[in-house]
Amino acid sequence: MECHDYKLTRTMERENLNLNPLQRAGLLTPEAREALFEFGDGYSVCDYCAGRLDEVNKPGIEMFLEDLAKFIDADYVRTTHGAREGKYTVINKICEPGDTIVVDGNAHYTSYLAAERAGVNVIKVPNSGDSRAEITMDAYRETLENAIDEVGEIKLALLTHVDGDYGNLTDAKGFGKLCKKLGVISLLNSAYGMGRLPIKANEWDIDFVVGSGHKSMSASGPIGVLGIKEEFAEDMLARSKTHTNKEVELLGCTSRGAPIVTLMASFPAVVERVNRWDEELALTRKFVDNLTEIEGITQIGVTPTEHDLVRFDTPILNEIAKKHPRKGFYLYEELKNKHIVGIKRGQTEWFKCSTYGMTESQRDYIANAFKEIVEKYKD
Amino acid sequence: MECHDYKLTRTMERENLNLNPLQRAGLLTPEAREALFEFGDGYSVCDYCAGRLDEVNKPGIEMFLEDLAKFIDADYVRTTHGAREGKYTVINKICEPGDTIVVDGNAHYTSYLAAERAGVNVIKVPNSGDSRAEITMDAYRETLENAIDEVGEIKLALLTHVDGDYGNLTDAKGFGKLCKKLGVISLLNSAYGMGRLPIKANEWDIDFVVGSGHKSMSASGPIGVLGIKEEFAEDMLARSKTHTNKEVELLGCTSRGAPIVTLMASFPAVVERVNRWDEELALTRKFVDNLTEIEGITQIGVTPTEHDLVRFDTPILNEIAKKHPRKGFYLYEELKNKHIVGIKRGQTEWFKCSTYGMTESQRDYIANAFKEIVEKYKD
């Protein structure tokens, strides 16, 4: 049979400054590139497996999971196929079909899909409804208390640590304490957090936390992290009745190759960069300041931002589009000429972006590029 | 914090002749190695996503899935995180907790785990109970008919196309026809088949078929293939009520990077090698003949073998171990000196191996190596 051409190159996205928030913190480290070479082949991590992925010693998956648990202050850690798969695993195991869970209103779509697949209902905590789109712990408390009054038992509450629309950072510690007080199991979705900023699951009284290797931990996709508090480990990591060495909820094993070795290889660099989160945030804030100096560009979400993912309203760029012969495409094309990619073709009314991991001069270059484009076309 | 040393090299397993059946057919093609370079970074396949992984056009995932469906003669195809995840998806969607399914007695442990995670009971079809360990369609029919009599409704029957213990090839077509006749939904686990030998899901009346990219399709783990018959597609690929573009059972997306691009890059070579399956099988049979010329080595499972994964009883190697100063470890060490790896340290009573994809002279070399070792030590 004849195969199509699958266009398996990605030169432009790799070689230019990529503002797509999905892509910034998943860039491989040099160490991960080497690991990819070593372990690219199919079942590569399983040469020395005695039956449990989490106990493989060559490569040192067991030691890695110990380090990872320490890093996020959780009692147990397993890898999953991604944050969404981690959320599904928790919801599916903790809840029965027909149960109700509470989820913040800025949650990623996969939180809803995980709930839907597990057959549970969702009550939303509203965000502030203004341009800050903030999830406050007061709102969470009110919704959760009302939900308990109304439904009876709420088995699980989910909080998005950093949402993917505004990059708002929520109060994970306040959430953990609130859930503990109300006797509700807590799940923190830190897909945009873990690997960028510090996670202290036990200190924050969080029962389950998920992270994303491909989104925020410089690993090849797909891979996630699931942190588990001691009291839930027996249930969540229960062994099979027929195959007593295997963990049922993980179907025995999860990551068999490239994703886990790249996660492991990048891990020391990730630990180190999380220590420098304050510097990263300062650079992002300076970038936001530079960009919002342009009249007609404002930051949406909580200000000053507390994360590198930032959303901008850009009426000035949209005004230009209305008059430009290339319509909305001018912006994509002008940026591409300046070696900047990652903002969708045709989009000018608003955009979200991240400059995570870029140097200060790269960020300045990008902000100046926008200034030059606006300068070139306005009136 | 201080990280352990994760020992992220795999030189020995990569650079020597590796007999581990898990490793043979997952070796990357040169094209897949290139794709790994291009798409190694985190969320790399998602630059041009408009909301659905299976519809991404750059890289050409949509075209690839069309080709793949044609290749296995299925109506719909999706990638999963592995064959086990594909089996769980089908069992979980088709069955209710408490339902009973029928599974062949040579099934992989993950078939049981998938059933257990979904809360369903399993009735086993016994194998022949002798050294052939064969799953016949007569035995399958009898068990399935009895199960229907006893339980009432059997919603799903699973057949392992090629099992991982003996490499026995089952009659997938007979199974499909039988299930159709008895009104039972059929699921074929072709983790050791798809990518090595031809699959004709529709022609065989198979409702669901799963394959494994890392086991048999020259892809980086973890990735699987799920083939779906038309009449089940609406249910299995149902969209979310709240996020109407997203498929619930796949949690929106599965493979976000290295696994899917390596599967895609290797695919033309995989299509081509499946056409040459007969040649492969002839070379394996010659290898088995050469090895079983040694007195004290016999092939277990159906003979002549119909797959490259072969199991041997090796009392002669065990006899040597009893007298050797290095005990059972001598075999591993002698083989390693001859640049052959993939048989567990200390194991001498029996082993399973595969020479899939090796040249004829490499296979002859390996058979001769065993002859030399036996010659060196016997008496």
mmCIF file of N, CA, C and O in Angstrom, chain B residues 143-222:
data_model
loop_
_atom_site.group_PDB
_atom_site.id
_atom_site.type_symbol
_atom_site.label_atom_id
_atom_site.label_comp_id
_atom_site.label_asym_id
_atom_site.label_seq_id
_atom_site.Cartn_x
_atom_site.Cartn_y
_atom_site.Cartn_z
ATOM 1 N N THR B 143 -15.936 -23.194 25.765
ATOM 2 C CA THR B 143 -15.921 -22.315 26.947
ATOM 3 C C THR B 143 -16.904 -21.167 26.791
ATOM 4 O O THR B 143 -17.639 -20.821 27.725
ATOM 5 N N LEU B 144 -16.920 -20.585 25.618
ATOM 6 C CA LEU B 144 -17.783 -19.429 25.390
ATOM 7 C C LEU B 144 -19.262 -19.841 25.451
ATOM 8 O O LEU B 144 -20.083 -19.156 26.090
ATOM 9 N N GLU B 145 -19.584 -20.966 24.843
ATOM 10 C CA GLU B 145 -20.972 -21.444 24.899
ATOM 11 C C GLU B 145 -21.388 -21.770 26.335
ATOM 12 O O GLU B 145 -22.476 -21.398 26.784
ATOM 13 N N ASN B 146 -20.512 -22.445 27.051
ATOM 14 C CA ASN B 146 -20.804 -22.747 28.462
ATOM 15 C C ASN B 146 -20.969 -21.477 29.289
ATOM 16 O O ASN B 146 -21.826 -21.391 30.161
ATOM 17 N N ALA B 147 -20.109 -20.505 29.001
ATOM 18 C CA ALA B 147 -20.170 -19.243 29.745
ATOM 19 C C ALA B 147 -21.502 -18.546 29.507
ATOM 20 O O ALA B 147 -22.120 -18.008 30.435
ATOM 21 N N ILE B 148 -21.965 -18.585 28.255
ATOM 22 C CA ILE B 148 -23.256 -17.954 27.938
ATOM 23 C C ILE B 148 -24.376 -18.700 28.666
ATOM 24 O O ILE B 148 -25.266 -18.073 29.260
ATOM 25 N N ASP B 149 -24.315 -20.024 28.665
ATOM 26 C CA ASP B 149 -25.329 -20.822 29.385
ATOM 27 C C ASP B 149 -25.347 -20.463 30.863
ATOM 28 O O ASP B 149 -26.404 -20.327 31.477
ATOM 29 N N GLU B 150 -24.164 -20.346 31.411
ATOM 30 C CA GLU B 150 -24.030 -20.196 32.856
ATOM 31 C C GLU B 150 -24.336 -18.784 33.339
ATOM 32 O O GLU B 150 -25.078 -18.561 34.297
ATOM 33 N N VAL B 151 -23.744 -17.804 32.640
ATOM 34 C CA VAL B 151 -23.813 -16.414 33.117
ATOM 35 C C VAL B 151 -24.978 -15.656 32.493
ATOM 36 O O VAL B 151 -25.487 -14.702 33.064
ATOM 37 N N GLY B 152 -25.397 -16.117 31.333
ATOM 38 C CA GLY B 152 -26.427 -15.372 30.611
ATOM 39 C C GLY B 152 -25.756 -14.617 29.494
ATOM 40 O O GLY B 152 -25.508 -15.182 28.438
ATOM 41 N N GLU B 153 -25.401 -13.367 29.763
ATOM 42 C CA GLU B 153 -24.783 -12.570 28.693
ATOM 43 C C GLU B 153 -23.270 -12.459 28.868
ATOM 44 O O GLU B 153 -22.794 -12.101 29.942
ATOM 45 N N ILE B 154 -22.568 -12.758 27.804
ATOM 46 C CA ILE B 154 -21.130 -12.479 27.763
ATOM 47 C C ILE B 154 -20.952 -11.335 26.773
ATOM 48 O O ILE B 154 -21.209 -11.488 25.581
ATOM 49 N N LYS B 155 -20.534 -10.201 27.293
ATOM 50 C CA LYS B 155 -20.497 -9.015 26.424
ATOM 51 C C LYS B 155 -19.267 -8.954 25.558
ATOM 52 O O LYS B 155 -19.254 -8.304 24.520
ATOM 53 N N LEU B 156 -18.211 -9.632 26.011
ATOM 54 C CA LEU B 156 -16.940 -9.471 25.297
ATOM 55 C C LEU B 156 -16.119 -10.747 25.393
ATOM 56 O O LEU B 156 -16.088 -11.402 26.447
ATOM 57 N N ALA B 157 -15.470 -11.090 24.290
ATOM 58 C CA ALA B 157 -14.511 -12.200 24.281
ATOM 59 C C ALA B 157 -13.185 -11.671 23.769
ATOM 60 O O ALA B 157 -13.148 -10.922 22.786
ATOM 61 N N LEU B 158 -12.130 -12.050 24.452
ATOM 62 C CA LEU B 158 -10.792 -11.569 24.079
ATOM 63 C C LEU B 158 -9.938 -12.743 23.626
ATOM 64 O O LEU B 158 -9.933 -13.799 24.277
ATOM 65 N N LEU B 159 -9.231 -12.559 22.543
ATOM 66 C CA LEU B 159 -8.276 -13.576 22.088
ATOM 67 C C LEU B 159 -6.905 -12.939 21.939
ATOM 68 O O LEU B 159 -6.766 -11.851 21.361
ATOM 69 N N THR B 160 -5.902 -13.632 22.457
ATOM 70 C CA THR B 160 -4.528 -13.195 22.277
ATOM 71 C C THR B 160 -4.048 -13.749 20.940
ATOM 72 O O THR B 160 -4.025 -14.962 20.749
ATOM 73 N N HIS B 161 -3.700 -12.860 20.054
ATOM 74 C CA HIS B 161 -3.353 -13.274 18.694
ATOM 75 C C HIS B 161 -2.075 -14.109 18.698
ATOM 76 O O HIS B 161 -2.017 -15.179 18.092
ATOM 77 N N VAL B 162 -1.072 -13.570 19.369
ATOM 78 C CA VAL B 162 0.174 -14.314 19.580
ATOM 79 C C VAL B 162 0.522 -14.123 21.043
ATOM 80 O O VAL B 162 0.653 -12.983 21.499
ATOM 81 N N ASP B 163 0.654 -15.210 21.790
ATOM 82 C CA ASP B 163 0.917 -15.031 23.216
ATOM 83 C C ASP B 163 2.406 -14.814 23.479
ATOM 84 O O ASP B 163 3.257 -15.181 22.664
ATOM 85 N N GLY B 164 2.706 -14.237 24.622
ATOM 86 C CA GLY B 164 4.080 -13.869 24.947
ATOM 87 C C GLY B 164 4.867 -14.954 25.656
ATOM 88 O O GLY B 164 6.047 -14.755 25.975
ATOM 89 N N ASP B 165 4.251 -16.087 25.919
ATOM 90 C CA ASP B 165 4.964 -17.180 26.583
ATOM 91 C C ASP B 165 5.489 -18.217 25.591
ATOM 92 O O ASP B 165 6.581 -18.752 25.765
ATOM 93 N N TYR B 166 4.682 -18.528 24.586
ATOM 94 C CA TYR B 166 5.039 -19.594 23.647
ATOM 95 C C TYR B 166 5.132 -19.094 22.204
ATOM 96 O O TYR B 166 5.605 -19.828 21.336
ATOM 97 N N GLY B 167 4.633 -17.901 21.963
ATOM 98 C CA GLY B 167 4.593 -17.411 20.589
ATOM 99 C C GLY B 167 3.621 -18.182 19.718
ATOM 100 O O GLY B 167 3.795 -18.255 18.501
ATOM 101 N N ASN B 168 2.590 -18.761 20.333
ATOM 102 C CA ASN B 168 1.588 -19.478 19.535
ATOM 103 C C ASN B 168 0.670 -18.489 18.808
ATOM 104 O O ASN B 168 0.159 -17.547 19.422
ATOM 105 N N LEU B 169 0.456 -18.751 17.552
ATOM 106 C CA LEU B 169 -0.441 -17.905 16.746
ATOM 107 C C LEU B 169 -1.827 -18.530 16.764
ATOM 108 O O LEU B 169 -1.986 -19.702 16.415
ATOM 109 N N THR B 170 -2.814 -17.761 17.162
ATOM 110 C CA THR B 170 -4.175 -18.311 17.227
ATOM 111 C C THR B 170 -4.952 -17.986 15.951
ATOM 112 O O THR B 170 -4.525 -17.192 15.130
ATOM 113 N N ASP B 171 -6.120 -18.594 15.853
ATOM 114 C CA ASP B 171 -6.958 -18.455 14.657
ATOM 115 C C ASP B 171 -7.907 -17.266 14.823
ATOM 116 O O ASP B 171 -9.067 -17.404 15.209
ATOM 117 N N ALA B 172 -7.381 -16.094 14.500
ATOM 118 C CA ALA B 172 -8.150 -14.863 14.710
ATOM 119 C C ALA B 172 -9.417 -14.849 13.853
ATOM 120 O O ALA B 172 -10.466 -14.368 14.286
ATOM 121 N N LYS B 173 -9.308 -15.374 12.663
ATOM 122 C CA LYS B 173 -10.471 -15.380 11.778
ATOM 123 C C LYS B 173 -11.560 -16.298 12.339
ATOM 124 O O LYS B 173 -12.741 -15.926 12.388
ATOM 125 N N GLY B 174 -11.161 -17.498 12.782
ATOM 126 C CA GLY B 174 -12.115 -18.415 13.397
ATOM 127 C C GLY B 174 -12.779 -17.792 14.615
ATOM 128 O O GLY B 174 -13.983 -17.940 14.855
ATOM 129 N N PHE B 175 -11.996 -17.052 15.379
ATOM 130 C CA PHE B 175 -12.487 -16.372 16.584
ATOM 131 C C PHE B 175 -13.516 -15.299 16.233
ATOM 132 O O PHE B 175 -14.591 -15.219 16.830
ATOM 133 N N GLY B 176 -13.186 -14.501 15.215
ATOM 134 C CA GLY B 176 -14.108 -13.450 14.786
ATOM 135 C C GLY B 176 -15.442 -14.027 14.337
ATOM 136 O O GLY B 176 -16.519 -13.542 14.724
ATOM 137 N N LYS B 177 -15.362 -15.082 13.535
ATOM 138 C CA LYS B 177 -16.595 -15.711 13.022
ATOM 139 C C LYS B 177 -17.405 -16.321 14.165
ATOM 140 O O LYS B 177 -18.637 -16.227 14.200
ATOM 141 N N LEU B 178 -16.697 -17.008 15.092
ATOM 142 C CA LEU B 178 -17.365 -17.626 16.247
ATOM 143 C C LEU B 178 -18.105 -16.577 17.084
ATOM 144 O O LEU B 178 -19.279 -16.755 17.445
ATOM 145 N N CYS B 179 -17.415 -15.498 17.388
ATOM 146 C CA CYS B 179 -18.031 -14.455 18.213
ATOM 147 C C CYS B 179 -19.235 -13.852 17.504
ATOM 148 O O CYS B 179 -20.262 -13.585 18.119
ATOM 149 N N LYS B 180 -19.087 -13.627 16.207
ATOM 150 C CA LYS B 180 -20.190 -13.052 15.452
ATOM 151 C C LYS B 180 -21.410 -13.979 15.529
ATOM 152 O O LYS B 180 -22.537 -13.541 15.766
ATOM 153 N N LYS B 181 -21.158 -15.273 15.343
ATOM 154 C CA LYS B 181 -22.234 -16.259 15.366
ATOM 155 C C LYS B 181 -22.943 -16.285 16.723
ATOM 156 O O LYS B 181 -24.174 -16.405 16.799
ATOM 157 N N LEU B 182 -22.151 -16.164 17.782
ATOM 158 C CA LEU B 182 -22.722 -16.246 19.133
ATOM 159 C C LEU B 182 -23.170 -14.872 19.662
ATOM 160 O O LEU B 182 -23.645 -14.775 20.798
ATOM 161 N N GLY B 183 -22.997 -13.841 18.867
ATOM 162 C CA GLY B 183 -23.446 -12.504 19.280
ATOM 163 C C GLY B 183 -22.625 -11.910 20.407
ATOM 164 O O GLY B 183 -23.135 -11.173 21.257
ATOM 165 N N VAL B 184 -21.346 -12.236 20.417
ATOM 166 C CA VAL B 184 -20.447 -11.699 21.457
ATOM 167 C C VAL B 184 -19.456 -10.749 20.785
ATOM 168 O O VAL B 184 -18.924 -11.056 19.713
ATOM 169 N N ILE B 185 -19.222 -9.624 21.412
ATOM 170 C CA ILE B 185 -18.268 -8.648 20.855
ATOM 171 C C ILE B 185 -16.858 -9.202 20.984
ATOM 172 O O ILE B 185 -16.486 -9.744 22.028
ATOM 173 N N SER B 186 -16.069 -9.074 19.921
ATOM 174 C CA SER B 186 -14.731 -9.671 19.919
ATOM 175 C C SER B 186 -13.633 -8.614 20.009
ATOM 176 O O SER B 186 -13.722 -7.537 19.420
ATOM 177 N N LEU B 187 -12.606 -8.964 20.772
ATOM 178 C CA LEU B 187 -11.431 -8.098 20.952
ATOM 179 C C LEU B 187 -10.190 -8.953 20.730
ATOM 180 O O LEU B 187 -9.978 -9.952 21.427
ATOM 181 N N LEU B 188 -9.389 -8.567 19.767
ATOM 182 C CA LEU B 188 -8.164 -9.298 19.448
ATOM 183 C C LEU B 188 -6.965 -8.515 19.981
ATOM 184 O O LEU B 188 -6.763 -7.356 19.623
ATOM 185 N N ASN B 189 -6.199 -9.156 20.859
ATOM 186 C CA ASN B 189 -4.964 -8.528 21.345
ATOM 187 C C ASN B 189 -3.813 -8.957 20.438
ATOM 188 O O ASN B 189 -3.274 -10.046 20.568
ATOM 189 N N SER B 190 -3.437 -8.052 19.547
ATOM 190 C CA SER B 190 -2.403 -8.391 18.579
ATOM 191 C C SER B 190 -1.104 -7.630 18.854
ATOM 192 O O SER B 190 -0.416 -7.198 17.929
ATOM 193 N N ALA B 191 -0.768 -7.520 20.150
ATOM 194 C CA ALA B 191 0.450 -6.787 20.537
ATOM 195 C C ALA B 191 1.697 -7.400 19.912
ATOM 196 O O ALA B 191 2.631 -6.686 19.558
ATOM 197 N N TYR B 192 1.719 -8.713 19.786
ATOM 198 C CA TYR B 192 2.863 -9.389 19.154
ATOM 199 C C TYR B 192 2.592 -9.715 17.682
ATOM 200 O O TYR B 192 3.390 -10.414 17.057
ATOM 201 N N GLY B 193 1.443 -9.254 17.179
ATOM 202 C CA GLY B 193 1.109 -9.568 15.795
ATOM 203 C C GLY B 193 1.198 -8.341 14.899
ATOM 204 O O GLY B 193 2.021 -8.275 13.988
ATOM 205 N N MET B 194 0.364 -7.363 15.174
ATOM 206 C CA MET B 194 0.295 -6.167 14.331
ATOM 207 C C MET B 194 1.673 -5.506 14.198
ATOM 208 O O MET B 194 2.291 -5.172 15.206
ATOM 209 N N GLY B 195 2.129 -5.354 12.982
ATOM 210 C CA GLY B 195 3.460 -4.793 12.743
ATOM 211 C C GLY B 195 4.448 -5.870 12.336
ATOM 212 O O GLY B 195 5.542 -5.564 11.855
ATOM 213 N N ARG B 196 4.060 -7.135 12.594
ATOM 214 C CA ARG B 196 4.883 -8.258 12.152
ATOM 215 C C ARG B 196 4.143 -9.041 11.062
ATOM 216 O O ARG B 196 4.710 -9.365 10.036
ATOM 217 N N LEU B 197 2.885 -9.340 11.332
ATOM 218 C CA LEU B 197 2.135 -10.170 10.387
ATOM 219 C C LEU B 197 0.823 -9.480 10.005
ATOM 220 O O LEU B 197 0.356 -8.575 10.702
ATOM 221 N N PRO B 198 0.222 -9.879 8.902
ATOM 222 C CA PRO B 198 -0.962 -9.161 8.407
ATOM 223 C C PRO B 198 -2.168 -9.272 9.350
ATOM 224 O O PRO B 198 -2.420 -10.335 9.920
ATOM 225 N N ILE B 199 -2.886 -8.175 9.487
ATOM 226 C CA ILE B 199 -4.123 -8.114 10.279
ATOM 227 C C ILE B 199 -5.254 -7.728 9.327
ATOM 228 O O ILE B 199 -5.116 -6.738 8.604
ATOM 229 N N LYS B 200 -6.344 -8.465 9.395
ATOM 230 C CA LYS B 200 -7.491 -8.160 8.529
ATOM 231 C C LYS B 200 -8.754 -8.107 9.389
ATOM 232 O O LYS B 200 -9.599 -9.008 9.338
ATOM 233 N N ALA B 201 -8.869 -7.090 10.187
ATOM 234 C CA ALA B 201 -9.929 -7.027 11.197
ATOM 235 C C ALA B 201 -11.319 -7.237 10.585
ATOM 236 O O ALA B 201 -12.072 -8.111 11.033
ATOM 237 N N ASN B 202 -11.670 -6.477 9.580
ATOM 238 C CA ASN B 202 -13.011 -6.616 9.008
ATOM 239 C C ASN B 202 -13.205 -7.969 8.326
ATOM 240 O O ASN B 202 -14.240 -8.606 8.507
ATOM 241 N N GLU B 203 -12.208 -8.387 7.578
ATOM 242 C CA GLU B 203 -12.315 -9.676 6.899
ATOM 243 C C GLU B 203 -12.503 -10.808 7.904
ATOM 244 O O GLU B 203 -13.202 -11.786 7.636
ATOM 245 N N TRP B 204 -11.890 -10.670 9.070
ATOM 246 C CA TRP B 204 -11.988 -11.703 10.109
ATOM 247 C C TRP B 204 -13.189 -11.491 11.040
ATOM 248 O O TRP B 204 -13.338 -12.233 12.019
ATOM 249 N N ASP B 205 -13.978 -10.462 10.788
ATOM 250 C CA ASP B 205 -15.126 -10.135 11.653
ATOM 251 C C ASP B 205 -14.731 -9.793 13.089
ATOM 252 O O ASP B 205 -15.465 -10.101 14.047
ATOM 253 N N ILE B 206 -13.578 -9.173 13.234
ATOM 254 C CA ILE B 206 -13.107 -8.745 14.559
ATOM 255 C C ILE B 206 -13.668 -7.340 14.841
ATOM 256 O O ILE B 206 -13.546 -6.449 14.000
ATOM 257 N N ASP B 207 -14.259 -7.144 16.020
ATOM 258 C CA ASP B 207 -14.854 -5.847 16.361
ATOM 259 C C ASP B 207 -13.813 -4.830 16.828
ATOM 260 O O ASP B 207 -13.860 -3.667 16.465
ATOM 261 N N PHE B 208 -12.918 -5.296 17.686
ATOM 262 C CA PHE B 208 -11.842 -4.419 18.185
ATOM 263 C C PHE B 208 -10.506 -5.161 18.087
ATOM 264 O O PHE B 208 -10.442 -6.352 18.397
ATOM 265 N N VAL B 209 -9.494 -4.441 17.690
ATOM 266 C CA VAL B 209 -8.161 -5.051 17.673
ATOM 267 C C VAL B 209 -7.180 -4.045 18.269
ATOM 268 O O VAL B 209 -7.281 -2.842 18.024
ATOM 269 N N VAL B 210 -6.280 -4.537 19.121
ATOM 270 C CA VAL B 210 -5.242 -3.649 19.660
ATOM 271 C C VAL B 210 -3.867 -4.138 19.211
ATOM 272 O O VAL B 210 -3.643 -5.334 19.016
ATOM 273 N N GLY B 211 -2.975 -3.176 19.045
ATOM 274 C CA GLY B 211 -1.588 -3.466 18.710
ATOM 275 C C GLY B 211 -0.674 -2.641 19.594
ATOM 276 O O GLY B 211 -1.142 -1.776 20.341
ATOM 277 N N SER B 212 0.619 -2.913 19.507
ATOM 278 C CA SER B 212 1.585 -2.220 20.354
ATOM 279 C C SER B 212 2.694 -1.639 19.498
ATOM 280 O O SER B 212 3.420 -2.379 18.826
ATOM 281 N N GLY B 213 2.846 -0.326 19.547
ATOM 282 C CA GLY B 213 3.899 0.325 18.775
ATOM 283 C C GLY B 213 5.284 -0.016 19.273
ATOM 284 O O GLY B 213 6.195 -0.260 18.486
ATOM 285 N N HIS B 214 5.448 -0.055 20.605
ATOM 286 C CA HIS B 214 6.789 -0.301 21.163
ATOM 287 C C HIS B 214 7.160 -1.773 21.095
ATOM 288 O O HIS B 214 8.322 -2.129 21.109
ATOM 289 N N LYS B 215 6.168 -2.643 21.037
ATOM 290 C CA LYS B 215 6.483 -4.069 20.991
ATOM 291 C C LYS B 215 6.714 -4.544 19.554
ATOM 292 O O LYS B 215 7.586 -5.377 19.328
ATOM 293 N N SER B 216 5.939 -4.065 18.638
ATOM 294 C CA SER B 216 5.967 -4.670 17.296
ATOM 295 C C SER B 216 5.912 -3.707 16.126
ATOM 296 O O SER B 216 5.736 -4.140 14.989
ATOM 297 N N MET B 217 6.043 -2.402 16.365
ATOM 298 C CA MET B 217 5.885 -1.496 15.232
ATOM 299 C C MET B 217 6.991 -0.451 15.157
ATOM 300 O O MET B 217 6.795 0.635 14.614
ATOM 301 N N SER B 218 8.158 -0.801 15.709
ATOM 302 C CA SER B 218 9.343 0.072 15.597
ATOM 303 C C SER B 218 9.089 1.503 16.059
ATOM 304 O O SER B 218 9.559 2.456 15.437
ATOM 305 N N ALA B 219 8.355 1.624 17.164
ATOM 306 C CA ALA B 219 8.076 2.942 17.730
ATOM 307 C C ALA B 219 8.610 3.032 19.151
ATOM 308 O O ALA B 219 8.718 2.032 19.850
ATOM 309 N N SER B 220 8.952 4.235 19.575
ATOM 310 C CA SER B 220 9.294 4.491 20.972
ATOM 311 C C SER B 220 8.069 4.239 21.831
ATOM 312 O O SER B 220 6.973 4.660 21.467
ATOM 313 N N GLY B 221 8.266 3.600 22.971
ATOM 314 C CA GLY B 221 7.157 3.405 23.882
ATOM 315 C C GLY B 221 6.820 4.693 24.582
ATOM 316 O O GLY B 221 7.653 5.582 24.668
ATOM 317 N N PRO B 222 5.621 4.780 25.152
ATOM 318 C CA PRO B 222 4.523 3.829 25.004
ATOM 319 C C PRO B 222 3.476 4.291 24.000
ATOM 320 O O PRO B 222 2.994 5.408 24.066
#
